[in-house]
Coordinates of N, CA and C in Angstrom, one line a residue:
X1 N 210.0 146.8 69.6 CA 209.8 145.7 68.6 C 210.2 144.4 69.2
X2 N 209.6 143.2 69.0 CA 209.8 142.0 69.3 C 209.4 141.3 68.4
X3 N 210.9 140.3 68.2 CA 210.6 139.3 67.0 C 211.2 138.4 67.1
X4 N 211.0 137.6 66.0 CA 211.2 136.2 65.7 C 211.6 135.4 64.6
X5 N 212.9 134.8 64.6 CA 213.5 134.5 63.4 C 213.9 133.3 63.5
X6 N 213.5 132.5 62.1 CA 214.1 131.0 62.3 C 214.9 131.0 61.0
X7 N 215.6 130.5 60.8 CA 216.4 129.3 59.5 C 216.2 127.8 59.5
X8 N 215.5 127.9 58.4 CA 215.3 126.6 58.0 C 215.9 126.1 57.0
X9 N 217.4 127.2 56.5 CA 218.0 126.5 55.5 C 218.4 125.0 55.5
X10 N 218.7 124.7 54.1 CA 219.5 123.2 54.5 C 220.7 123.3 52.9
X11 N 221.1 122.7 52.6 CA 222.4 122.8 51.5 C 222.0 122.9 50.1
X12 N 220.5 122.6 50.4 CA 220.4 123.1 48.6 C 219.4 124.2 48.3
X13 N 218.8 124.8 49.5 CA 217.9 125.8 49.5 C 218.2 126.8 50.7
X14 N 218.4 127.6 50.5 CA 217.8 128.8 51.7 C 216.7 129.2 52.0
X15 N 216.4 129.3 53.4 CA 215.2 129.3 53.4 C 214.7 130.5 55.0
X16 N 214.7 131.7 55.0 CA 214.6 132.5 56.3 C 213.0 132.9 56.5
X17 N 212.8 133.1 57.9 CA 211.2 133.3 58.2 C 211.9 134.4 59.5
X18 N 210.9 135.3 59.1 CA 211.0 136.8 60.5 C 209.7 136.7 60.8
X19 N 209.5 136.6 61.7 CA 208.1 137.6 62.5 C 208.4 138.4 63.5
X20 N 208.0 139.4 63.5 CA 207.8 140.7 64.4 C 206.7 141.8 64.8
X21 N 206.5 142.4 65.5 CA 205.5 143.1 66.3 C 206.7 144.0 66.1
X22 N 205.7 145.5 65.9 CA 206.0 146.5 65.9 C 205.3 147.8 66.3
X23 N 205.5 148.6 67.0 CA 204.8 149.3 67.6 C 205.8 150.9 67.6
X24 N 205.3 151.7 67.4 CA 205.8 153.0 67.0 C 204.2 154.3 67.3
X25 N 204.7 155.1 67.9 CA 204.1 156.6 67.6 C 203.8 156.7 66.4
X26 N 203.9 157.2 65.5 CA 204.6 157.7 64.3 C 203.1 156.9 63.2
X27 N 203.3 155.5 63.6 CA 202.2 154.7 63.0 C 201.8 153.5 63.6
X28 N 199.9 153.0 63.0 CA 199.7 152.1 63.7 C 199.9 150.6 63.9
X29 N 199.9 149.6 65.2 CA 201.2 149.0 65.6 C 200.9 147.3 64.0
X30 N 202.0 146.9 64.1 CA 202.0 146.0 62.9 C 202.5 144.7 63.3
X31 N 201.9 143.8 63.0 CA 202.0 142.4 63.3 C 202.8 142.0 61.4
X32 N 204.1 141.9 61.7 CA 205.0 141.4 60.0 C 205.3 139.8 60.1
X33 N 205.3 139.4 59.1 CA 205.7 138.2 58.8 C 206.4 137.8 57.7
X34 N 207.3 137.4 57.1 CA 208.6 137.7 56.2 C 209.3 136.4 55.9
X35 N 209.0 135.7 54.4 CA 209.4 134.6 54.2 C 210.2 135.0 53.1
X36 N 211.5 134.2 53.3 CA 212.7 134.3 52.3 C 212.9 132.9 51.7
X37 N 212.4 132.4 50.1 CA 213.3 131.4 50.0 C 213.5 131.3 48.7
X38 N 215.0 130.3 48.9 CA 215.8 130.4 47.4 C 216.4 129.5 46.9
X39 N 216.1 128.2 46.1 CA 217.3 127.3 45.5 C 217.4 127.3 44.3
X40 N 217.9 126.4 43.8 CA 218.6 126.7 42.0 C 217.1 126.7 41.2
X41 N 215.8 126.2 41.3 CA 215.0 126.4 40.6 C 213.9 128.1 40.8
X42 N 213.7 128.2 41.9 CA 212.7 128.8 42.6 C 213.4 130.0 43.4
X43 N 212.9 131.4 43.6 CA 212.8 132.5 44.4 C 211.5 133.1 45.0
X44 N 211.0 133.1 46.2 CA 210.4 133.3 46.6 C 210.2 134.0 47.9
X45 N 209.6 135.8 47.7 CA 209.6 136.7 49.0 C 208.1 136.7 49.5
X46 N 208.0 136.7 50.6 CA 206.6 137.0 50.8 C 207.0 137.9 52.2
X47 N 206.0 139.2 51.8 CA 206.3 140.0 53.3 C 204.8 140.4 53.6
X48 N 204.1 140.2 54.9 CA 202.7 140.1 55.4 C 203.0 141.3 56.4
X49 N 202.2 142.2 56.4 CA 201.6 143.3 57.5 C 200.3 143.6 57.8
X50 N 199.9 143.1 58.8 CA 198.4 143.5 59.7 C 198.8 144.5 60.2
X51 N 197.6 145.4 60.8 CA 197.6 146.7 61.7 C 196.6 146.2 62.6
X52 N 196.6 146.8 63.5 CA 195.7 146.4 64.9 C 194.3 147.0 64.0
X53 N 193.5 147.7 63.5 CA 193.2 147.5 62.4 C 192.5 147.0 61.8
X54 N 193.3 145.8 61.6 CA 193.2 145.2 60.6 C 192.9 145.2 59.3
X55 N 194.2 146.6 59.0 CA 194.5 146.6 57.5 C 195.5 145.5 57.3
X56 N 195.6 145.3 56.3 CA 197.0 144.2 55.8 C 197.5 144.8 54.6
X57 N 198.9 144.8 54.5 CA 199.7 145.2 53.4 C 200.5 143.8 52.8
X58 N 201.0 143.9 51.7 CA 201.2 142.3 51.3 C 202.4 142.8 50.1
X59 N 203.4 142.5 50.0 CA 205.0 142.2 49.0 C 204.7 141.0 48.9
X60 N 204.9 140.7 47.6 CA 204.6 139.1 47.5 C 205.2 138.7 45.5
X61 N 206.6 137.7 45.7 CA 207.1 137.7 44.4 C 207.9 136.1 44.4
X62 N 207.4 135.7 43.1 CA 207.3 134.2 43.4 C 208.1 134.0 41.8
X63 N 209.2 133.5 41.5 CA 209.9 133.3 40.0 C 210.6 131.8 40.4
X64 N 209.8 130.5 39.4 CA 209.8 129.4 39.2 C 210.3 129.1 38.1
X65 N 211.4 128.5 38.0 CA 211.9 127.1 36.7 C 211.0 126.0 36.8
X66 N 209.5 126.1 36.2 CA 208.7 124.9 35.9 C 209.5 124.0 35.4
X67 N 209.7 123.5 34.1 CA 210.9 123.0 33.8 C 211.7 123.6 32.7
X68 N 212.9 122.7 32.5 CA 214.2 123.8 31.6 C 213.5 124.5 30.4
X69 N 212.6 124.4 30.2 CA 212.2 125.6 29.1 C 210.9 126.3 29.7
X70 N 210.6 126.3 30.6 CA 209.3 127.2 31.3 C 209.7 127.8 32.4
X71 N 209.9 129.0 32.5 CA 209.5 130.2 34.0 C 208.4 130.5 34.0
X72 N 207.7 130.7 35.4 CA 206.8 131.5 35.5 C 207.2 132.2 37.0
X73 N 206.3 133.6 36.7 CA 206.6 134.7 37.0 C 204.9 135.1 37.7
X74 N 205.2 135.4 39.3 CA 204.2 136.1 40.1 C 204.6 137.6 40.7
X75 N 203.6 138.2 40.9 CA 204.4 139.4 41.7 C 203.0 139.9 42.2
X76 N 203.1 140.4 44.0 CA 201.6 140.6 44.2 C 201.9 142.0 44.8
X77 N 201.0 143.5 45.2 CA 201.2 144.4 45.9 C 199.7 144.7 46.6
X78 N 199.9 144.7 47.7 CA 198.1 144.6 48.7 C 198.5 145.8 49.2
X79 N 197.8 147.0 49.6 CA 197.5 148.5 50.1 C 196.4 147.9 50.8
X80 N 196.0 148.1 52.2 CA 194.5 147.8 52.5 C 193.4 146.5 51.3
X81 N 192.7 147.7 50.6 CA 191.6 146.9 50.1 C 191.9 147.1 48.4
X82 N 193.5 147.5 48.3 CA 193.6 147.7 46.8 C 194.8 146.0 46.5
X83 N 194.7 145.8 45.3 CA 195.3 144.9 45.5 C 195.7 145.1 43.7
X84 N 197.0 145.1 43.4 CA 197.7 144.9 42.1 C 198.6 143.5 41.8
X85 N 198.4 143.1 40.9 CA 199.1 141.9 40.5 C 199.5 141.3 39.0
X86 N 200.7 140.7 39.1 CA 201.3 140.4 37.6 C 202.0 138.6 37.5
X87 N 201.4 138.1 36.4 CA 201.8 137.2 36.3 C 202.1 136.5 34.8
X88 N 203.2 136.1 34.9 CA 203.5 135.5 33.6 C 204.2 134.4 33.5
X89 N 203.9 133.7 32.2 CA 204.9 132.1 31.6 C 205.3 132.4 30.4
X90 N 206.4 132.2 30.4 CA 207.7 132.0 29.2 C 207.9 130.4 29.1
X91 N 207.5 130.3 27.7 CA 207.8 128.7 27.2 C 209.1 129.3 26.1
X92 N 210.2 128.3 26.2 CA 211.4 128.4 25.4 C 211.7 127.4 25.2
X93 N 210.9 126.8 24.3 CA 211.1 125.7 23.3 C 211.5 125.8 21.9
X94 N 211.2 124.5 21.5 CA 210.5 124.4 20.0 C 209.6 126.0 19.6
X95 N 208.3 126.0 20.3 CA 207.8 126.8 20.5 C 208.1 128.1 21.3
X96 N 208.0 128.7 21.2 CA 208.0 129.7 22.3 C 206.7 130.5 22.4
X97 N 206.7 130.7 23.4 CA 205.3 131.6 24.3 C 205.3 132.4 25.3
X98 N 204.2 133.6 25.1 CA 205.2 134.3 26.4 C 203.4 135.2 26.6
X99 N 203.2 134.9 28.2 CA 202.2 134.9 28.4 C 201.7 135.8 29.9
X100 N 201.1 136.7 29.8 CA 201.2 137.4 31.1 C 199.9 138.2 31.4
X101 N 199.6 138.5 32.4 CA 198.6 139.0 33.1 C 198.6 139.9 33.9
X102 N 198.1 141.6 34.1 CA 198.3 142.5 35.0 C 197.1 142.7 35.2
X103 N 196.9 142.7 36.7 CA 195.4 143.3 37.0 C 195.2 144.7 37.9
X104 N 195.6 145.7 37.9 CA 195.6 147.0 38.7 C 194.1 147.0 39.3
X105 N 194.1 146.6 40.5 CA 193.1 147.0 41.5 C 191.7 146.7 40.8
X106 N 190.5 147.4 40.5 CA 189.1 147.2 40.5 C 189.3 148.0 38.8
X107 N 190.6 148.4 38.4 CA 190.3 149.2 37.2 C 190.4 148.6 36.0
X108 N 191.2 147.9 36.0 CA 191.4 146.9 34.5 C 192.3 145.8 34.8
X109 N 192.1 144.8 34.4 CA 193.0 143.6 33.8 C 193.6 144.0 32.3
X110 N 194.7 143.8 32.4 CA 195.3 143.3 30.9 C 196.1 142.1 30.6
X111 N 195.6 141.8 29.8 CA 196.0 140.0 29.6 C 197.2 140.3 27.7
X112 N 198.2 139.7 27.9 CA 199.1 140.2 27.1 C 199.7 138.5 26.8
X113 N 199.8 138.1 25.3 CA 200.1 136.9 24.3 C 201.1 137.1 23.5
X114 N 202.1 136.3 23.3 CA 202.9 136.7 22.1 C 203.5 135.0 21.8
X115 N 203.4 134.6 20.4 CA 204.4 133.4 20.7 C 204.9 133.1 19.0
X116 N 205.9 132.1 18.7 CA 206.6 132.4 18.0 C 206.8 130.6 17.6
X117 N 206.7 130.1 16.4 CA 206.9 128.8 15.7 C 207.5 128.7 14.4
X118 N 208.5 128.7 14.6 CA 210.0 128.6 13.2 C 210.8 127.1 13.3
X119 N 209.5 126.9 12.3 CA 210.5 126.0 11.3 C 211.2 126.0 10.0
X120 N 211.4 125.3 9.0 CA 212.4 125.1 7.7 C 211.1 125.3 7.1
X121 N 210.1 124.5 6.8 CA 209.0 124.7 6.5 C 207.8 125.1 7.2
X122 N 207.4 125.5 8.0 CA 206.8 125.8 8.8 C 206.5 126.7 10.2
X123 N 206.2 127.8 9.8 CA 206.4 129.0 10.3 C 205.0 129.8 10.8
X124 N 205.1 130.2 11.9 CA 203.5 130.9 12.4 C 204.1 132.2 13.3
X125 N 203.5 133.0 13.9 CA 203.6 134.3 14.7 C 202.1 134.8 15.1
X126 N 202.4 135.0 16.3 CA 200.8 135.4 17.2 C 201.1 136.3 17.8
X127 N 199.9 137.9 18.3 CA 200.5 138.8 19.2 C 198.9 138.5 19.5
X128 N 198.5 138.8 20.7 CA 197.0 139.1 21.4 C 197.1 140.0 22.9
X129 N 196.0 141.2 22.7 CA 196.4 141.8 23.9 C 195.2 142.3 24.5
X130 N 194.7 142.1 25.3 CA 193.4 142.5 25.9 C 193.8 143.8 27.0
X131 N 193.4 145.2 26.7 CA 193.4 145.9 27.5 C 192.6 146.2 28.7
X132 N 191.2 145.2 28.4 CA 190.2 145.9 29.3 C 189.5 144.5 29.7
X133 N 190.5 143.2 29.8 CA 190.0 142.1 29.9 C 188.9 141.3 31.3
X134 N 188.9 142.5 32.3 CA 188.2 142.0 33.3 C 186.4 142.7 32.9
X135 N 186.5 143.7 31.8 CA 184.9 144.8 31.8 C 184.6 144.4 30.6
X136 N 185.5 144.5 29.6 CA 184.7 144.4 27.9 C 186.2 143.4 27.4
X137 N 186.0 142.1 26.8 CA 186.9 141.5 26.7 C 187.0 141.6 24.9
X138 N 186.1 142.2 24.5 CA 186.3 142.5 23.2 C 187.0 143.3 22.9
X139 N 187.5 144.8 23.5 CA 188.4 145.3 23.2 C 189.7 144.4 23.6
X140 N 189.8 144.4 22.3 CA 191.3 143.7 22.1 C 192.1 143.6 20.8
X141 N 194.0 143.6 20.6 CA 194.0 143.3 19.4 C 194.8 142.3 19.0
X142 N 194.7 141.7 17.9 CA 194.8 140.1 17.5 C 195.7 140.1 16.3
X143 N 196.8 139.6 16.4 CA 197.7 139.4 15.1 C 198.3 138.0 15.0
X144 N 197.8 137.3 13.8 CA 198.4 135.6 13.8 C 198.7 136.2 12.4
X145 N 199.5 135.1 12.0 CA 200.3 134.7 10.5 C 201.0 133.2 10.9
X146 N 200.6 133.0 9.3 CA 201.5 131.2 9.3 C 202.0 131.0 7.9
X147 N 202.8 130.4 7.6 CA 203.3 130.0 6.6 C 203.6 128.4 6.6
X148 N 203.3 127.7 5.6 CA 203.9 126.5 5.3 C 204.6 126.0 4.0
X149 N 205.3 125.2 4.2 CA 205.7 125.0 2.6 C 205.2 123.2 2.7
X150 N 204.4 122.8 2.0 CA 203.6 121.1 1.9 C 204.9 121.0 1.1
X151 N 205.4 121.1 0.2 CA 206.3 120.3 -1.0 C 207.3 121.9 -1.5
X152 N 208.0 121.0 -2.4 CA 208.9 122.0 -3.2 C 207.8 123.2 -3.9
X153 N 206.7 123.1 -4.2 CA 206.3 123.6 -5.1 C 204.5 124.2 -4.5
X154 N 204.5 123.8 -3.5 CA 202.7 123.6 -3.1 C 203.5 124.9 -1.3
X155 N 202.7 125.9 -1.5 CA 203.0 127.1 -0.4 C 201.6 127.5 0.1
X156 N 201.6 127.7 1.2 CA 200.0 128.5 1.8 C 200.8 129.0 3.1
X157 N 199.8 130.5 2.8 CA 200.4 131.6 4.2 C 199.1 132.2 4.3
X158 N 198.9 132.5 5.2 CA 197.5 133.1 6.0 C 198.2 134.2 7.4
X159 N 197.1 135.3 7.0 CA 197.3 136.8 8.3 C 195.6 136.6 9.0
X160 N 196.1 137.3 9.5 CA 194.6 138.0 10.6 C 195.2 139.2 11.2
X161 N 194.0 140.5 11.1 CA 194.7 141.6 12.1 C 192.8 141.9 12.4
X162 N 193.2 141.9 14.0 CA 191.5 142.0 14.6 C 191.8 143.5 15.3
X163 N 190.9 144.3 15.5 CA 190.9 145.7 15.7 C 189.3 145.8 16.2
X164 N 188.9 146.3 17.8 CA 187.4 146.9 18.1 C 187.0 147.2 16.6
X165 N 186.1 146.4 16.1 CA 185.2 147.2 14.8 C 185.8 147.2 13.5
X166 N 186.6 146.5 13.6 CA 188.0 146.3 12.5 C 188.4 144.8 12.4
X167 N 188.8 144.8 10.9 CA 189.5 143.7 10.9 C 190.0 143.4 9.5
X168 N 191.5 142.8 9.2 CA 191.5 142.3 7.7 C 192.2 141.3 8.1
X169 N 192.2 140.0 7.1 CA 192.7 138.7 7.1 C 192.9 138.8 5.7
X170 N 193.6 137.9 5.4 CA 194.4 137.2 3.9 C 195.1 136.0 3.8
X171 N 195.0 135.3 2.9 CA 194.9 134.0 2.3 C 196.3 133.6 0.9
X172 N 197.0 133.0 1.2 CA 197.8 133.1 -0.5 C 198.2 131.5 -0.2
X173 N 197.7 131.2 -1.6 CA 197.9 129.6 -1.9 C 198.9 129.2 -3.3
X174 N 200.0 128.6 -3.3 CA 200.8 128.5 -4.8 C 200.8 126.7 -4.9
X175 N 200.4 126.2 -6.0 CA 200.7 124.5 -6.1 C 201.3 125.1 -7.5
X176 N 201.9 124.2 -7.8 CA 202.7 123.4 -8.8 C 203.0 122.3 -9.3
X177 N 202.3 121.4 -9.7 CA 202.4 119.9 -9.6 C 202.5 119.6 -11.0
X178 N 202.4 117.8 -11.5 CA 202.0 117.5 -12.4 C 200.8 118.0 -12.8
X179 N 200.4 118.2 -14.4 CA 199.2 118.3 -14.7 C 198.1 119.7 -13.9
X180 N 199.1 120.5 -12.6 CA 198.2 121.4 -12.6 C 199.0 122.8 -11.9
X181 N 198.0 124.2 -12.1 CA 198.9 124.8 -11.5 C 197.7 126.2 -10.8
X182 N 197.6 125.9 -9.4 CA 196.8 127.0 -9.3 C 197.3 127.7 -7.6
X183 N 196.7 128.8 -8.4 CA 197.3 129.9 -7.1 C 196.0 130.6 -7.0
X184 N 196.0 131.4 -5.4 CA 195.0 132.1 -4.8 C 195.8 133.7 -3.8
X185 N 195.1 134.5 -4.4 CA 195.4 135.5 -3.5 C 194.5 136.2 -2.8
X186 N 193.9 136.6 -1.3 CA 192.8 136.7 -1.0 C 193.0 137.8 0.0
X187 N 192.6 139.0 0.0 CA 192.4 139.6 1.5 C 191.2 140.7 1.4
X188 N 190.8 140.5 2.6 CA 189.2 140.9 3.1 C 189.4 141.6 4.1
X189 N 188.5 142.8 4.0 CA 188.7 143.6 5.8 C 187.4 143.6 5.6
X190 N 186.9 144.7 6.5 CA 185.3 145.1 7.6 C 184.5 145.4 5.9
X191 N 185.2 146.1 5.3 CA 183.9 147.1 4.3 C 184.4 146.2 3.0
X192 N 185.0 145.6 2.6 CA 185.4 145.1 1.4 C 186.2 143.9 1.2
X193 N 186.9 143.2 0.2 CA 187.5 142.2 -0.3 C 187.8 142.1 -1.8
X194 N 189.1 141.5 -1.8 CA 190.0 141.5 -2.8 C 190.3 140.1 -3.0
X195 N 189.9 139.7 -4.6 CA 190.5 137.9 -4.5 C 191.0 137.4 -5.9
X196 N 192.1 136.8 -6.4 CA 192.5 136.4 -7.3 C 192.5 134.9 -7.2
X197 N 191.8 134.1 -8.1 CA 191.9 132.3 -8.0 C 192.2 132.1 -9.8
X198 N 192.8 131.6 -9.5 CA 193.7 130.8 -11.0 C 194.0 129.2 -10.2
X199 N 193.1 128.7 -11.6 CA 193.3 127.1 -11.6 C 193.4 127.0 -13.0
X200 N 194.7 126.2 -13.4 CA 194.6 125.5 -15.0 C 195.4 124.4 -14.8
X201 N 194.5 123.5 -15.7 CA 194.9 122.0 -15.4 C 195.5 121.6 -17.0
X202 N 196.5 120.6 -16.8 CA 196.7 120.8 -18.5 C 197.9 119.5 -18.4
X203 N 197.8 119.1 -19.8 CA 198.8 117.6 -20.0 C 199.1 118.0 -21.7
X204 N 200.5 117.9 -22.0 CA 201.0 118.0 -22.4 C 201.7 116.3 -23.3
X205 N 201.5 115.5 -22.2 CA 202.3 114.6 -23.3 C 201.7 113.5 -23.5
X206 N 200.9 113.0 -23.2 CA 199.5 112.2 -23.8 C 198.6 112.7 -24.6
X207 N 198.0 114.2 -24.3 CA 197.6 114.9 -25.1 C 197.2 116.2 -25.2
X208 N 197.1 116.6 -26.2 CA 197.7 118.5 -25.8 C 196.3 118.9 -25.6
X209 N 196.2 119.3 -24.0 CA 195.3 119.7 -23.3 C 195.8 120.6 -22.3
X210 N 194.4 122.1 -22.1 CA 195.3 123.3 -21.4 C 193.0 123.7 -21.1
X211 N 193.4 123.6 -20.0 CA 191.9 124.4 -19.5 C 192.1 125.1 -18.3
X212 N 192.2 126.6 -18.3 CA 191.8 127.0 -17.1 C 189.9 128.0 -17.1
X213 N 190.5 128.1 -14.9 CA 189.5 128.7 -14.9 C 190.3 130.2 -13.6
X214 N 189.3 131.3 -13.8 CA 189.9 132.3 -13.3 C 188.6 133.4 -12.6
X215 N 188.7 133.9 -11.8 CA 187.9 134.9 -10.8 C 188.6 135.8 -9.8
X216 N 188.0 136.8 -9.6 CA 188.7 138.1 -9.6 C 187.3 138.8 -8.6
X217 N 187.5 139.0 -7.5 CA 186.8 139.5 -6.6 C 187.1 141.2 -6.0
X218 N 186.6 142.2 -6.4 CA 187.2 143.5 -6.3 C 186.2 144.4 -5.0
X219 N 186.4 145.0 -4.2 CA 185.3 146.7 -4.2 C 184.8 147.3 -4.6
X220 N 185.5 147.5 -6.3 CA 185.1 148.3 -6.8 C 183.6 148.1 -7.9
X221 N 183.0 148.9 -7.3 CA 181.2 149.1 -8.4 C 181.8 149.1 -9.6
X222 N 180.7 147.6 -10.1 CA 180.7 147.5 -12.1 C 181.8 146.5 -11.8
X223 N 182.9 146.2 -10.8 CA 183.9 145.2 -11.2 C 183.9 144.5 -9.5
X224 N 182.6 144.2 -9.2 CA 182.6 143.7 -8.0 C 183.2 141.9 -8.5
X225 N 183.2 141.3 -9.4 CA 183.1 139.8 -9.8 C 183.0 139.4 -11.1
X226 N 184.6 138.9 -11.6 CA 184.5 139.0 -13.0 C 185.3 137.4 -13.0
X227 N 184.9 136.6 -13.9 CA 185.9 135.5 -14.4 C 185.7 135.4 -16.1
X228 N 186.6 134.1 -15.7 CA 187.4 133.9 -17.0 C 187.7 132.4 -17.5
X229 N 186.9 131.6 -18.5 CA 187.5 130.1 -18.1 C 187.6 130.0 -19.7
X230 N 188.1 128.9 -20.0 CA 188.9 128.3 -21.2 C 189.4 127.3 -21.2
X231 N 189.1 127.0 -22.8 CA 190.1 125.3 -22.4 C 190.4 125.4 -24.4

């Protein structure tokens, strides 16, 4: 074996490089090359193998402090002509996000989402996951929700659930104000839907007035759509 090592540390990073030739019976001979480096933000290995050959094998892992609320994350593995790899970002914020990518060789990518928004009044949640994202990017499954609060009295929340061939979503709206008061309840999948809307508007101290109006959306045959208004 014959090799070759430098340091290129300096006081706020470490930083080592090997190169070596290797030659053995046993297997065929290998040209390596080996990078180490490390300071308070960043880690990073990279290890390179040729064969006379000219196969190459490849270690390869890379974890970065983008800034104080973002990592991201590499990691590579090379066999000859197969090649697996993973990568992801973490946001830890306000928001948070958390975002990653695996791709196994020529067989599948999977691309994987999750993230998270909590506030006092304002609140959301997301999952998304693609199993088969490099061949059919439609198989995949999809989950958001939100909530808001506008006022003391005025609320709206919204779902989504996505499924190959599938799907339900839903809708809920509450106000309460002067002079009016209407609410909505709504959810819908692939074969059907379900919906309650109430609106009544009305005044009381100028003059005695009360009108609503009302609809009712069902599945069921004979009660597919029924309302109801008045004043």
């Amino acid at each position: 074996m014959i090799g070759f090592y430098q340091d290129k540390s300096t006081a706020q990073a470490s930083h080592h490089h090997v190169k070596c030739f290797v030659k053995s019976p046993s297997f065929k001979d290998l040209n390596i090359d080996l990078q180490f480096y490390r300071d308070n933000n960043a880690s990073k290995l990279d290890v390179k193998a040729l064969s006379n050959n000219s196969d190459e094998y490849q270690l390869y892992f890379h974890h970065q402090a983008v800034s104080d609320v973002e990592v991201k994350t590499q990691a590579k593995l090379k066999n000859k002509n197969k090649l697996y790899s993973f990568e992801s970002r973490v946001y830890d914020g306000e928001y948070k996000r958390i975002d990653a990518e695996l791709h196994i060789d020529q067989i599948r990518d999977i691309d994987f989402s999750v993230y998270i928004y909590n506030r006092e009044n304002d609140k959301s949640v997301g999952l998304e996951i693609h199993w088969d994202a490099n061949r059919d990017p439609s198989q995949n499954l999809v989950f958001k929700g939100s909530y808001k609060k506008n006022a003391a009295y005025d609320h709206v929340a919204n779902f989504m659930i996505v499924y190959p061939g599938k799907f339900v979503k839903g809708d809920y709206r509450f106000l309460l104000q002067k002079g009016r008061i209407n609410t909505l309840a709504y959810l819908e999948w692939d074969t059907g839907v379900f919906n309650i809307d109430v609106d009544i508007l009305y005044d009381f101290e100028t003059k005695w007035f009360l009108q609503f109006t009302s609809k009712v959306l069902t599945p069921f045959d004979h009660w597919k759509k029924m309302t109801l208004d008045g004043r």
